[in-house]
Structures are given as structure tokens and as C-alpha cells.
Amino acid sequence: MRHLETGLDRLLALRRAGTAAGHRRLAVLAGNPAWDRHVATALLNASAAERCLAIGEPGTLPIETLPHRQAAAHLGRETDILLYDAWAGFDPDAFGAVTGTVRAGGLAVILTPPLDVWSARADPAANRIAIAGFGPHEIGNRLIGRFLRCLRRDPAAWIWPEASVPPTVTAGPATPPVVPVDDPDCLTCDQARAAALIEAVGGATGEATAVLTADRGRGKSAALGIAAGRIMRRGPCRLVATAPRYGAAAAIFEHAGRVCGDARREAMALRLDGAELEYTAPDTLIGRGQTADLLLVDEAAGIPAPMLESLLRQFPRVVFATTIHGYEGTGRGFAIRFSETLGRLRPDWRALHLEAPIRWRRGDPVERFVGDALLLDAEPDPANAVADSNVAETAYRQLDRDRLADDEPGLRSVFGLLVNAHYRTTPTDLRNLLDGPTTGVHALLWNGHVVAAALTVDEGGFDAALSAAVWLGWRRPHGHLLPQSLTFHGGDPGAAGLRCRRVMRIAVHPACRRRGLGRQLLRHLVAETRSAGMDWLGTSFGATPDLLDFWRNAGFRVLRLGHRREAASGAHAAMMVHPVSPAGRGVASTLADQLSGDLGVLLSGPLRDLETALRRRLPDPRDNAPTASERDWLRAYGFAHGARPLGSDLPALHRVCRGFGWKETVVSDTLARHCLVDLEALDDAVMGLGLEGRKAGEAMLREAVARRLAQADDAPASAGRRYRHMTALAGTVRDAAGYRRTRDGLITAATDNA
């Protein structure tokens, strides 16, 4: 193979240059898959690297190769050579994650198709943003096109196209001098300052709060552990660590154990002579109402805001730490929004930002490239540039995504604004913005600056057969959140047939809030949705009093409230719509009336713990109807014989089943009376009756309701006929292989002979 020996020599020279500078280096092998993988294999054999990691299609490289979805399994580990095989797809989240594992002196090697054709290929990893009814060719390629431009303009990127002479190795960026650290446990001055601040919070006699922020790889988790270990060495104390998952807090225990030395290690705990450090999940901490001498919250941006506020109220001394610009999801929105909560509850809170990296030296070219290519450091326009904006002087634009992808300042402004307004944003969100098949990017501009922005996605438009299958719980087409939820959980088959434009994100520049810009942007979106021939503009979000007020004041109606708190937001999901067609208004009125009629049962059952402030913003519950409606009976048939959800159909089941004569001698009847008539939680009823678990209990409920429906003399014949008709319709697409759009634009399940 031509030039192989020269190429390997230069790859090894690239690694030596990185080692000398304390940096990582980026290399690209651009050719056919066999050539890319042959060179990568030769590099592994020639380098004698101790720790190597490959991401791609398993079995294509001589070392264990992990698929994209397993990239997170290597978080916290260190790598000398990373092979990222883009022939298996380019997943921006996985790429951002694994490049962070490469340590100083290491190589991040990307295996790509020839660069001039890469962006023209359908990317296998783009299925994460696919929408049922739209083919792979309808997903854009702007993210990869932009990635290529970032590669070509990066002077430190070493790119070797197949059949070309390998490039020479250029010197990397200058390395700033290392500042000596006067702390034997810490690797940087920033880390030493962070550890001292944490110790000060832990030693306070009253309330004390600190927030540590850093880009990835700055040693903030290690600082939490170092400080915890020092506090434990001083004497008996109780320290608690929490994070979105234990893995995110593991470094705390590792470094605390190193500082303590003789501490006894247990599963998710560390103990030393009456001092203890334990990990407890955030929801468990709040549920138990416990306290401690010091609470350490790592990756706080990954914990829902209501939980963080509860922890702040519950613990007198708290240190929050989070990544600001990182592959897992930026914490920039957290830093802005949570500072408002801190200012209200702990006005004397202290902040510290860690700048110096730990695994590599400042100016690392791989960190710079990844941050640029994935827009991890995107920020909105400067506050002073938009401080005088007003709604009367704004202009609305739906942005052309081809132009936006080429407009680096404009893209950074829009994405930076969306990042700031939300707690978690990942590189896949950038891909969806640029390449989603029905994504729309909308902005209000003032003097050329983006002062408000929104992302929308078009959903719904299912044909009758697919709508029936969704209502029955037999099909779940990917990417149609609002139509599916209002059909399956809301119980209205007509909702899936409507064409919906959903607002995924909306953001107003932090320097321009409370000037009516958000409402103005929504007015434009409503008008545009109407002119596009859609049926309604909708949204789904974690419900808070302020957000419900915002959307309601913009003319939106609540049609559904989730019965459980969502993991991402810690809140109940609210679904609201603004109808723009007669069909949309009809279905919205039906669902709003149904919610009002169902709320009495829901607030006595799954929503019994809903906050008073949220209850006040919901429709007034109507008195429970004395008799079940035909719609109630239809939902009961769907629950008994289909896969419809117990929680969503509970009000209808309550109205249908409370008149049945349940037999106490039959276990399934007893369970049905407890759950469907007395509204006891299924888990509690199952435990009380000594049954095997929730799944078995729900199956028993379906059997009991089906038996009673078969015996019911007062069941309306029309409900049974409609149920049989819907079942027959849905049966035609139940086993379909995929989805397609018909000539008139409806989405249907694609049968084998379609």
C-alpha cells in the first residue's frame, strides 16, 4: 500500500508533538472503508499504545469496537488512541463524549469517507432525528458539511486522503507555562481554590452555598472529593453526594478515598472513624427529607430545577458543581436560570469557575476543534448589543437552514440563545436544528441581532388506520410526540389525523425578557401555522406556574397533563395547543372538555400530590358525570382488549366500572374495585393483595374489565361497534414494516406490498 510507511511515521510524529506540548492531536483518514481500517490497524500495531478505544461497527477493527450508544460507558477512563469510525455513522453526542477520554499525548483519529463525498452520503447515525413517514434522504446533511468546514480550516488537524502523500506534521499551538500548585492533593491552582471553597462551605456554622462551574476535564469532581476527604479526616461528620446517576459522582468517592487513606469503602459510601460520605439519588434525598453537614451536588445541570430548589431548601450547606460546555449537555442554561433561584434563596452564595484543564495543557487543539465543530461554546449576541430592543421594531424571519449553516455568527447566535434558555442542550440538538426533516428555525431580529428564537417540528397527519393503531397502543411512529400522546393518552383517535406544528423550544435573549418578545414570536408562529394549512400550533413542556401562564396568555389551551414527573424536567408534562382550523378547534374543545371532566378523578388518584399553584391553573374540574358516556365505554373497551394505558383511561374506567357488582371472593374483582372504583394506586393495591407485581396486576385488571364488559347490559352498542371498526382498521397496519407518506401527504404504515 503506497505511502503507508510514511503515513505511519508521521502519525507517530504527530503523537510525539502532542506529548511534548502536553496536548492531544487530531488525525483524519479519508478514504474507502477498507483503506481507513487498514491504516488504523497498522497504527495500532506500530504505536504500542497502552489504552485504545474504537467506536464504530463491532467487528470491523482489531480491537473491541463499541457502537455509538455505548460511548458513555467509557466516561471517566483515559485513552491513548481513539479510533472513531464515521463509516458507521457520525453521532455528535458520542463523538463529543469519547474525544474527552483522550489524554495528553494521545491521538483522536477519525475514519471518514473521502471528504468531498462524505456529506452527500446518508448518515447511519442520523436516524436519531428521523421522523416516521420521512425517508433517510429527507434528513439534511448540514451538520456534516459544517463539520468538514471546521476540519479544513483547523490548522492543527492532520488530514490524510487516500492515494495522497501523507501531510507533514506541523507544530501545534504554543503551550502556556505551567503554574506551580501549592497544594499536594491538587493538580491546578483552580482546583486548589475550589477545594478550599468547598471546605469553607462545609465548615460554616449556618447556611452556606457555592457553585462550581467548569468546562469538561477541569477537575471539579475531583475537587469535590478532595475537599470531602479532608473534611472527613477532621472528625465525625455526615456528607452526602448526589448526581443524576451514581457514575457521575464516582470520581468524588475515588478522590475522597485517596485523601482519607484508611477509609472503609462500601457500595456508594465511604466511612472513616465516625465520618461518612454516602451517595443518594436526588429524588430519594427529597423523599426522605434527610439532611447532612454538607451536600455535594455534581453535574447539577442534569438534575431538574424543581429538585435543585428542594435540595437547596432542605440542606443548609450545599455545593453545586456542573459542566458549562460539555458533550453531555451544556449547563449554560443552568448557570443563568439557577442563579436566579440562588439569589432569591441564598443571596450570599459564592461562585467559582475553573479554567485550567487537568488531562491536557491549555490551548489543546482537540478541545478547541470539538468545541468549535459541535458549538459547545455557542453564546447569544452580547447583552449590550440588544439592551435597547423593543417589540415594535423587531422583524420576524423563518431562517433558511442552508444559509444558516454557512453563517457562523448567525448560527452561534441562534443556538447560543436556545442553549441559554434550557437546562440541557446536546450536540444532537444542533443536528436536529440543522438537519431535522421537518424542523423549522424561527427568529425575531432587532437591528440584525437575534432577540428571540424558536424551533418547530411538523407532526401528525396520520391516516385512519394508523390513527386507530396508535389509539389502541399497537403502533408508536417515531417523532410525532403531540399527535401520538393526545391520541393514546388523551384517548381521541382524531388527534393523530390532525396536522400539528409543535414548538420544541422557544427562547428570548436574557437581556430582553419581559418585553413581549416571546408572545410576539408566537403570534407570528400561529399565523404561519394557519397559512401552512395546519390544524394547530402546539407545545409540550415541564409544567410550572410561570410557563403555564405564558402559554395560556398566548392563547394556548391545556389538553393534557402527564400523571408522572418527567425525569428530564422533574415536572409533569403539559400539552397545550392553539387551534388554527375548524378541525383543530373541534378536537381541542373535545379534549379540553374531557380533561375538565377527568380532573376530579385524576386529582383524587395519580395527580393527588399536584402542587396547589398548578391546580389553580388547570381547567375547573367538572362534577363527575353520573353515567358513563359512549366515549368512556370506548376507552374501557380499548383498555380491556388493547394496550391502552391505565393511568390515562382511569377516569373513564371509574365511570364505567363503579356500577358493576364486583365480587369480593374474586381476586381480580377485588383489585378492580380498589383501583378503578376506590382509586387506590395500583402498586399499593397489588402489594396489599400479595400479587406478583405491577405488570401482573395490570393484566388482571384488563381481564376483569373485559369480563364485566361482556356481561354489561347497559353498554351502548355504538361503542362496541366503533371499537370493532377501529380494531379492524388498525389490524391492517399492525404488522407493517415501516411508514410512508401517501400522495395526499397523509402518513400511513407501509405494508409489504405498499
PDB file of C-alpha atoms in Angstrom, residues 732-733 735-740 748-754:
ATOM      1  CA  THR A 732     -54.460  -3.756   8.507  1.00  0.00           C
ATOM      2  CA  VAL A 733     -51.264  -1.985   9.616  1.00  0.00           C
ATOM      3  CA  ASP A 735     -47.553  -5.762  11.360  1.00  0.00           C
ATOM      4  CA  ALA A 736     -46.382  -3.165   8.835  1.00  0.00           C
ATOM      5  CA  ALA A 737     -42.635  -2.804   8.412  1.00  0.00           C
ATOM      6  CA  GLY A 738     -42.375   0.985   8.436  1.00  0.00           C
ATOM      7  CA  TYR A 739     -44.065   4.225   7.444  1.00  0.00           C
ATOM      8  CA  ARG A 740     -44.534   6.295   4.303  1.00  0.00           C
ATOM      9  CA  THR A 748     -49.531   5.590   6.917  1.00  0.00           C
ATOM     10  CA  ALA A 749     -47.886   2.350   7.937  1.00  0.00           C
ATOM     11  CA  ALA A 750     -46.091   0.796   4.980  1.00  0.00           C
ATOM     12  CA  THR A 751     -47.294  -2.746   4.347  1.00  0.00           C
ATOM     13  CA  ASP A 752     -45.112  -5.220   2.490  1.00  0.00           C
ATOM     14  CA  ASN A 753     -46.949  -4.686  -0.780  1.00  0.00           C
ATOM     15  CA  ALA A 754     -47.151  -0.872  -0.453  1.00  0.00           C
TER      16      ALA A 754
END
